[in-house]
Short mmCIF file of C-alpha atoms in Angstrom, two decimals:
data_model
loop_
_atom_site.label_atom_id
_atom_site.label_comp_id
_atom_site.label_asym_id
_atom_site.label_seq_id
_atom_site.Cartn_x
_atom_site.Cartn_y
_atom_site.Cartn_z
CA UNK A 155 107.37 103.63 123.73
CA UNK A 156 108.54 100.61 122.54
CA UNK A 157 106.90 99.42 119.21
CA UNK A 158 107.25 96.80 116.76
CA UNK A 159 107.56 98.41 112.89
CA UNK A 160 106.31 95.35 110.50
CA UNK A 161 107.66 96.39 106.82
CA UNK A 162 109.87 98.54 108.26
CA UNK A 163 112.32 98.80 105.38
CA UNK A 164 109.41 99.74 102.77
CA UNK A 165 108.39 102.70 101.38
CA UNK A 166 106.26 103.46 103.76
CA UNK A 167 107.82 102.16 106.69
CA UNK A 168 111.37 103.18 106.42
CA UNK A 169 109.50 107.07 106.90
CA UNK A 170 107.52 105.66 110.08
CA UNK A 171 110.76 104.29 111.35
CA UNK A 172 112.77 107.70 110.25
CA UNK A 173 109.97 110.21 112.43
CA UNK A 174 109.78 108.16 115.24
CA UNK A 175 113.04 106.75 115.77
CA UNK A 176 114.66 109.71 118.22
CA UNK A 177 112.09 109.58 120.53
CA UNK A 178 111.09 105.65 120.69
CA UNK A 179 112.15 102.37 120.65
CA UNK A 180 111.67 100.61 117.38
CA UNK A 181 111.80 97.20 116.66
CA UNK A 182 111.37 96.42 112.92
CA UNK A 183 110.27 93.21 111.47
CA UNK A 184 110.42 91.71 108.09
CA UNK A 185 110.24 88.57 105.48
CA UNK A 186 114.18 89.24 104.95
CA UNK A 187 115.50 92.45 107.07
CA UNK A 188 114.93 93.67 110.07
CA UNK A 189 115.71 93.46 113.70
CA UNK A 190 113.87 90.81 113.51
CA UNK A 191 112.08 87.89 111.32
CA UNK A 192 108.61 87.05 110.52
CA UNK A 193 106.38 85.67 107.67
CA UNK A 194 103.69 87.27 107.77
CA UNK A 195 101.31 84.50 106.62
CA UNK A 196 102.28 82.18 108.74
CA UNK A 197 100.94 82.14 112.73
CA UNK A 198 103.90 80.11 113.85
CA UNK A 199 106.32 82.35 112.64
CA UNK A 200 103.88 85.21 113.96
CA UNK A 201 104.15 83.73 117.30
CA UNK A 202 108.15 83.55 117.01
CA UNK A 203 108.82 87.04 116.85
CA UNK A 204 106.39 88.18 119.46
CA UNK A 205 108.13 85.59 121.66
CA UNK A 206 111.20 87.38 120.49
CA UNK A 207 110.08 91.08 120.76
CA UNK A 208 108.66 90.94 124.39
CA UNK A 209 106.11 93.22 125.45
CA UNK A 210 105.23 96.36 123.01
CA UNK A 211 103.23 99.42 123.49
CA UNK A 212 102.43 99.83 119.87
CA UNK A 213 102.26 97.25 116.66
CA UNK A 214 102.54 99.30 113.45
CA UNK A 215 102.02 96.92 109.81
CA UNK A 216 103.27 98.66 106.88
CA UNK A 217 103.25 95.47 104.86
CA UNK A 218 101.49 92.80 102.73
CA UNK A 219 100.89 92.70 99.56
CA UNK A 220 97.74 91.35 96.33
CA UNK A 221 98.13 90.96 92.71
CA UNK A 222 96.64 93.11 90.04
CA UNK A 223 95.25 91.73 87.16
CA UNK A 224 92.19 92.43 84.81
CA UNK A 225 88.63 91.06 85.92
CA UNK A 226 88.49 88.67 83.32
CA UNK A 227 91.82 86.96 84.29
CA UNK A 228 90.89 86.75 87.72
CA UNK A 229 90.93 83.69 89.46
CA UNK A 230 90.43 82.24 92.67
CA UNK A 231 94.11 81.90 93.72
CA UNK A 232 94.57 85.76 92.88
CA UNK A 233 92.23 86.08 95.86
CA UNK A 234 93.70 83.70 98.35
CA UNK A 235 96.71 85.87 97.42
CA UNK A 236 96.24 88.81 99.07
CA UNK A 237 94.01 87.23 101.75
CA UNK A 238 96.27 85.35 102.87
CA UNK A 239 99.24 88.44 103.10
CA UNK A 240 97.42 91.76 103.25
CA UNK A 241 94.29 90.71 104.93
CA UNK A 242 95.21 87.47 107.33
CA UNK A 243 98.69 88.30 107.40
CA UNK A 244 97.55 91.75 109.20
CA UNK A 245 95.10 90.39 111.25
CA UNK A 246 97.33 87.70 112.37
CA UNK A 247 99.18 90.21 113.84
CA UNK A 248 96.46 91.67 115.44
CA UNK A 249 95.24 88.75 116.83
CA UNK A 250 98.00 87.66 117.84
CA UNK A 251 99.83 90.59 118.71
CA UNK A 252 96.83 91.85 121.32
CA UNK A 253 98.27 89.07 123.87
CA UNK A 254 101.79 91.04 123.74
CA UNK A 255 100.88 94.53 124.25
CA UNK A 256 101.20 96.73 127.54
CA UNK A 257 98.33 98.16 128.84
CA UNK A 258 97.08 101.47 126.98
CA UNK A 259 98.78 99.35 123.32
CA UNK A 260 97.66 100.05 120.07
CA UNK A 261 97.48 97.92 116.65
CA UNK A 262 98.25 99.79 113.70
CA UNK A 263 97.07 98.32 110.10
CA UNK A 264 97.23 99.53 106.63
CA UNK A 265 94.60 99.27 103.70
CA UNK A 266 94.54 101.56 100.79
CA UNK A 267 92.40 104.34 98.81
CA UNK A 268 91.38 101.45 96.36
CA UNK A 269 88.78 100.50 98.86
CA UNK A 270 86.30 103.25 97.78
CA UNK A 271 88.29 104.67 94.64
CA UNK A 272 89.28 101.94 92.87
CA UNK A 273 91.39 101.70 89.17
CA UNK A 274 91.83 99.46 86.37
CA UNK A 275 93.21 95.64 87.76
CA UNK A 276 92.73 96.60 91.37
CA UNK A 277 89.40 94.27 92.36
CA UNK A 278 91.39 91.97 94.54
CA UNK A 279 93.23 95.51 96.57
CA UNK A 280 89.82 96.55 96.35
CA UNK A 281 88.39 93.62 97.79
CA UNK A 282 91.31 93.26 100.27
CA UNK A 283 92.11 97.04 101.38
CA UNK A 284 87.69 96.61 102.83
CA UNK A 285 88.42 93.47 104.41
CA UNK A 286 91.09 94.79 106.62
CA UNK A 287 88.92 98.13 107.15
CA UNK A 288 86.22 96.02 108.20
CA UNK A 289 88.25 93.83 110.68
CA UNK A 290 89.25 97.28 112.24
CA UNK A 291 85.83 98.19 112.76
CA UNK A 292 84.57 95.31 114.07
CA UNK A 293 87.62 94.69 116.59
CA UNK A 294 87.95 98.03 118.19
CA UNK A 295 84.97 97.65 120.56
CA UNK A 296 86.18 94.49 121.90
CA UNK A 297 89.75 95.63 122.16
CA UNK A 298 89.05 98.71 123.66
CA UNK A 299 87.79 96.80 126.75
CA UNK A 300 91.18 95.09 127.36
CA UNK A 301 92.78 99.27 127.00
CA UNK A 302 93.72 98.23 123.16
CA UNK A 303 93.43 100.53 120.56
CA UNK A 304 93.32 99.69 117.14
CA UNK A 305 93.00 102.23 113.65
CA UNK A 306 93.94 101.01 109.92
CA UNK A 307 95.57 104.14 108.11
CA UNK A 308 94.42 103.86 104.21
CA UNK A 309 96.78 105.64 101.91
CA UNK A 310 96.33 107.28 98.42
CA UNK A 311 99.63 106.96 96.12
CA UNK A 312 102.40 107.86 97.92
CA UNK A 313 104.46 110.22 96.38
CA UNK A 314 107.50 107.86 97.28
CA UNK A 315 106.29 105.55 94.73
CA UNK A 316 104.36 107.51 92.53
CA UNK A 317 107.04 107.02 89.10
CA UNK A 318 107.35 103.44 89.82
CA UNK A 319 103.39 103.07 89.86
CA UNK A 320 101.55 106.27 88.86
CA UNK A 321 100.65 104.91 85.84
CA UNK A 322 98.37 102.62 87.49
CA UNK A 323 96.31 105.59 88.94
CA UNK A 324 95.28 108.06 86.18
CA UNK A 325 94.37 111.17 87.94
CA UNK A 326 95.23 110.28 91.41
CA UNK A 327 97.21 113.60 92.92
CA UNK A 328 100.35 111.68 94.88
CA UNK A 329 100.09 112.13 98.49
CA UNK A 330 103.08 113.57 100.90
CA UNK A 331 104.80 111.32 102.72
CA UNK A 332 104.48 113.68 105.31
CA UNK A 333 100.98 113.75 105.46
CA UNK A 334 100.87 109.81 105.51
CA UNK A 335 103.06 109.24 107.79
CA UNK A 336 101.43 112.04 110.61
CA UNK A 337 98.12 109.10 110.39
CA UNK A 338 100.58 106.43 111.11
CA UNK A 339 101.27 109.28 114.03
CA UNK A 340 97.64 109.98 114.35
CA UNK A 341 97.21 105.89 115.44
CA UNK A 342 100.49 105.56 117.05
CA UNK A 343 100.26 108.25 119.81
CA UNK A 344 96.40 109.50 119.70
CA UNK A 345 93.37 108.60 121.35
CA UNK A 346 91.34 107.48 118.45
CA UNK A 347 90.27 103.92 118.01
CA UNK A 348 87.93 102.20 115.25
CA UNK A 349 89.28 104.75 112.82
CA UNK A 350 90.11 104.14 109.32
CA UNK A 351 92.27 107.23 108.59
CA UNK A 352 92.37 108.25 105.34
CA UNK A 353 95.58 109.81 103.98
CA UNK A 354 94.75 110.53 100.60
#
């Protein structure tokens, strides 16, 4: 398979890239690094690197980002924020993306345990992390009729980045990166569509 890796380079997506690289084709994308280029919240430049990527059989996002901050700091710009990485910035490449995939493709998102367990100065991952679980819902009948699959995998904290950020989730048992990257797996080379798969 050949399959475009957004956030390839991260924490997450530098153990997608390290499981599947023997037996596919990977093509990762990022802001800076990368095979190739992209911004993420920006269509044009969206457009750019498909043009640049050719076809794909699989479009894996391991990227975008929101702010934290307390509730009563919150404004609307904190919002816009993350909608317009995390949440359009991933569906952007969905949307977008769909025109560029072989037949039998799949679209691979990310959200985040915060959207049903969340933690102090997470409302706006919170908010986010259901947006792009609802998206994924609502697309996967319509893309299934054009052969497209299309899951969002929704981690817990990683154990890759649990002492940088652990503090942030009191209680919250670290997840494998084993175990999150086999739902990245799940998505990538299952049958399953509509799904949000929890890893956490």
């Amino acid at each position: 398979m050949k399959i475009l890796l957004v956030g390839g380079t991260g924490t997450i997506g530098k153990r997608i890239y390290w499981r599947l690289q023997d037996a596919h084709e990977i093509v990762t994308a990022g802001s800076k690094s990368g095979d190739v280029q992209v911004d993420m919240t920006d269509p044009h430049s969206i457009e750019e690197m498909f043009t640049k990527t050719g076809k794909l059989d699989a479009i894996v996002v391991a990227a975008g980002g929101a702010p934290m901050a307390p509730v009563q700091e919150l404004t609307q710009e904190h919002f816009y924020e993350g909608i317009r990485s995390k949440m359009m910035g991933q569906i952007n490449l969905a949307l977008i993306g769909q025109k560029h995939l072989n037949p039998g493709g799949s679209i691979t998102l990310t959200s985040g345990i915060l959207s049903e367990d969340p933690i102090a100065l997470g409302a706006v991952l919170s908010t986010i992390n259901s947006a792009v679980n609802g998206f994924v819902i609502g697309a996967a009948g319509e893309l299934l009729r054009q052969g497209i699959r299309i899951n969002v995998v929704s981690p817990g904290i990683v154990e890759d980045s649990a002492e940088a950020i652990g503090s942030y989730f009191p209680g919250h048992n670290p997840v494998p990166m084993e175990r999150v990257v086999n739902g990245y797996l799940k998505s990538i080379l299952g049958i399953c569509t509509g799904q949000v798969i929890k890893a956490y």
